Structure formats: C-alpha cells, structure tokens
CSV table of C-alpha atoms in Angstrom, one decimal:
chain,number,residue,atom,x,y,z
A,30,MET,CA,3.4,-39.4,37.6
A,31,THR,CA,2.6,-41.2,34.1
A,32,LYS,CA,-0.9,-40.6,32.9
A,33,VAL,CA,-1.9,-42.7,29.7
A,34,LEU,CA,-5.2,-42.4,27.4
A,35,TYR,CA,-7.3,-45.2,26.1
A,36,PRO,CA,-9.4,-43.9,23.4
A,37,GLY,CA,-12.3,-45.8,21.7
A,38,SER,CA,-16.1,-45.6,21.0
A,39,PHE,CA,-16.7,-48.4,23.8
A,40,ASP,CA,-19.9,-49.0,22.2
A,41,PRO,CA,-20.5,-51.3,23.9
A,42,ILE,CA,-17.6,-51.9,26.2
A,43,THR,CA,-16.3,-55.5,26.2
A,44,LYS,CA,-14.5,-58.0,28.2
A,45,GLY,CA,-11.5,-57.1,26.0
A,46,HIS,CA,-11.8,-53.2,26.6
A,47,MET,CA,-12.2,-54.0,30.5
A,48,ASN,CA,-8.9,-56.1,30.6
A,49,ILE,CA,-6.7,-53.4,28.9
A,50,ILE,CA,-8.2,-50.8,30.9
A,51,LYS,CA,-7.4,-53.0,34.3
A,52,GLN,CA,-4.0,-53.7,33.4
A,53,ALA,CA,-2.9,-50.2,32.2
A,54,SER,CA,-4.4,-49.1,35.8
A,55,VAL,CA,-1.8,-51.8,37.3
A,56,LEU,CA,0.9,-50.1,34.9
A,57,PHE,CA,0.4,-46.4,35.1
A,58,ASP,CA,-0.4,-43.7,37.5
A,59,GLU,CA,-3.6,-42.7,35.9
A,60,VAL,CA,-5.5,-43.8,32.7
A,61,ILE,CA,-7.9,-41.8,31.1
A,62,VAL,CA,-10.7,-43.7,29.2
A,63,ALA,CA,-11.9,-41.2,26.4
A,64,ILE,CA,-15.5,-42.2,25.1
A,65,LEU,CA,-15.5,-41.0,21.5
A,66,GLN,CA,-18.0,-41.1,19.0
A,67,ASN,CA,-17.5,-42.9,15.7
A,68,PRO,CA,-19.3,-41.6,12.8
A,69,ASN,CA,-19.0,-44.9,10.7
A,70,LYS,CA,-20.6,-46.9,13.2
A,71,LYS,CA,-24.0,-47.1,14.1
A,72,SER,CA,-24.2,-46.8,18.3
A,73,MET,CA,-26.1,-48.9,20.4
A,74,PHE,CA,-25.5,-46.5,23.1
A,75,THR,CA,-25.3,-42.4,23.5
A,76,GLN,CA,-22.1,-41.2,24.5
A,77,LYS,CA,-23.8,-40.0,28.0
A,78,GLU,CA,-25.1,-43.9,28.3
A,79,ARG,CA,-21.4,-45.2,27.5
A,80,LEU,CA,-20.3,-42.5,30.0
A,81,GLU,CA,-22.5,-43.4,32.7
A,82,MET,CA,-22.1,-47.2,32.4
A,83,ILE,CA,-18.4,-47.1,32.2
A,84,SER,CA,-17.9,-44.3,34.9
A,85,GLU,CA,-19.9,-46.9,37.3
A,86,LEU,CA,-17.6,-49.9,36.4
A,87,TYR,CA,-14.5,-47.9,37.7
A,88,LYS,CA,-16.2,-45.8,40.2
A,89,GLN,CA,-13.9,-47.9,43.0
A,90,TYR,CA,-10.4,-47.1,41.2
A,91,ASP,CA,-8.8,-43.8,42.1
A,92,ASN,CA,-6.5,-43.7,38.9
A,93,ILE,CA,-9.1,-44.7,36.0
A,94,LYS,CA,-10.9,-41.3,34.9
A,95,VAL,CA,-13.4,-42.0,32.4
A,96,ILE,CA,-14.4,-38.7,29.9
A,97,THR,CA,-16.4,-38.0,27.1
A,98,ALA,CA,-14.4,-36.5,23.7
A,99,SER,CA,-14.1,-35.4,20.1
A,100,GLY,CA,-11.3,-34.9,17.8
A,101,ALA,CA,-8.2,-36.5,17.4
A,102,ALA,CA,-7.0,-39.3,20.1
A,103,VAL,CA,-3.5,-36.9,20.1
A,104,ASP,CA,-5.1,-33.8,20.9
A,105,ILE,CA,-7.1,-35.4,23.6
A,106,ALA,CA,-3.6,-37.1,24.8
A,107,ILE,CA,-1.5,-33.6,24.7
A,108,LEU,CA,-4.8,-31.7,26.4
A,109,HIS,CA,-4.9,-34.2,29.5
A,110,GLU,CA,-0.7,-34.2,29.5
A,111,CYS,CA,-0.9,-38.2,28.8
A,112,LYS,CA,2.5,-39.5,27.9
A,113,ALA,CA,1.0,-42.3,26.0
A,114,ILE,CA,-1.9,-43.8,24.1
A,115,VAL,CA,-2.9,-47.3,25.2
A,116,ARG,CA,-4.6,-49.6,22.2
A,117,GLY,CA,-5.5,-53.2,22.1
A,118,LEU,CA,-4.7,-55.6,19.1
A,119,ARG,CA,-6.7,-58.3,18.3
A,120,SER,CA,-4.8,-59.1,15.0
A,121,LEU,CA,-1.8,-58.4,12.6
A,122,THR,CA,-4.4,-56.3,10.7
A,123,ASP,CA,-5.1,-54.2,14.0
A,124,TYR,CA,-1.3,-53.8,14.4
A,125,ASP,CA,-0.7,-52.6,11.0
A,126,TYR,CA,-3.4,-50.0,11.5
A,127,GLU,CA,-2.2,-48.9,14.6
A,128,VAL,CA,1.4,-48.3,13.4
A,129,GLN,CA,0.0,-46.1,10.7
A,130,MET,CA,-2.0,-44.2,13.4
A,131,GLN,CA,1.3,-43.7,15.4
A,132,GLN,CA,3.0,-42.3,12.8
A,133,ILE,CA,0.2,-39.7,12.0
A,134,ASN,CA,-0.2,-39.0,15.7
A,135,LYS,CA,3.6,-38.3,15.9
A,136,ASP,CA,3.2,-36.0,12.7
A,137,ILE,CA,0.2,-34.0,14.2
A,138,SER,CA,1.7,-34.0,17.4
A,139,ASN,CA,5.2,-32.4,16.5
A,140,ASN,CA,6.7,-35.2,18.8
A,141,GLN,CA,5.3,-33.5,21.7
C-alpha cells in the first residue's frame, strides 16, 4: 500500500489544493491531508474548523484521510508510514523552495 502525505495550512483550502488531493487519490492508495498551523500567517480559520471543512469535503473518499498535525512534515510522514510527500507548485520559485525542503527533509529523516 502506497501512502503519501499532503501537508499544508489549507487556510482556506483552494481549488488548487483540491485538485492536488484528487489527483493524488487516483495515483496512490492513501492520501493523508495534514492540516498544519503556520505561525507566520494570520489564520482565517482554526485548525479544528479546517479539519471539519476538509473532512466534510472528502468524507465519500475511502482513501483520503484528513488530520491535524504539528512539527516537521517529514516527521509526520514517517509517523504515518508515508512513502512520499506531495506538494503543489505554482512557479519556479516554489520549485526552488521545494527542492531545498526536500534536501532538509532527507537530512532530518536519515533517508528513511
């Protein structure tokens, strides 16, 4: 079974987020949507409100699980036995950032 993690603040969830979740649910056996708190952003919704909204959106999908979490995405992925972390890219700047994050996650996880 191939599980993947899709972490983000999802505050609010957008059509882009929803598109990524839908595509991942087709490609992988299980998608764990991890709602994180971004301390650098002023939240529109609480983590609990986001959990309720997003859970409602995906209640009909057996292979999409919505959780709240804190900490590093790589630690959450390891905890939930995910094989990959799914991310969305809007621009070349996003790509550069994600490449840096991938290297940090690899170093933190000791390549697990």
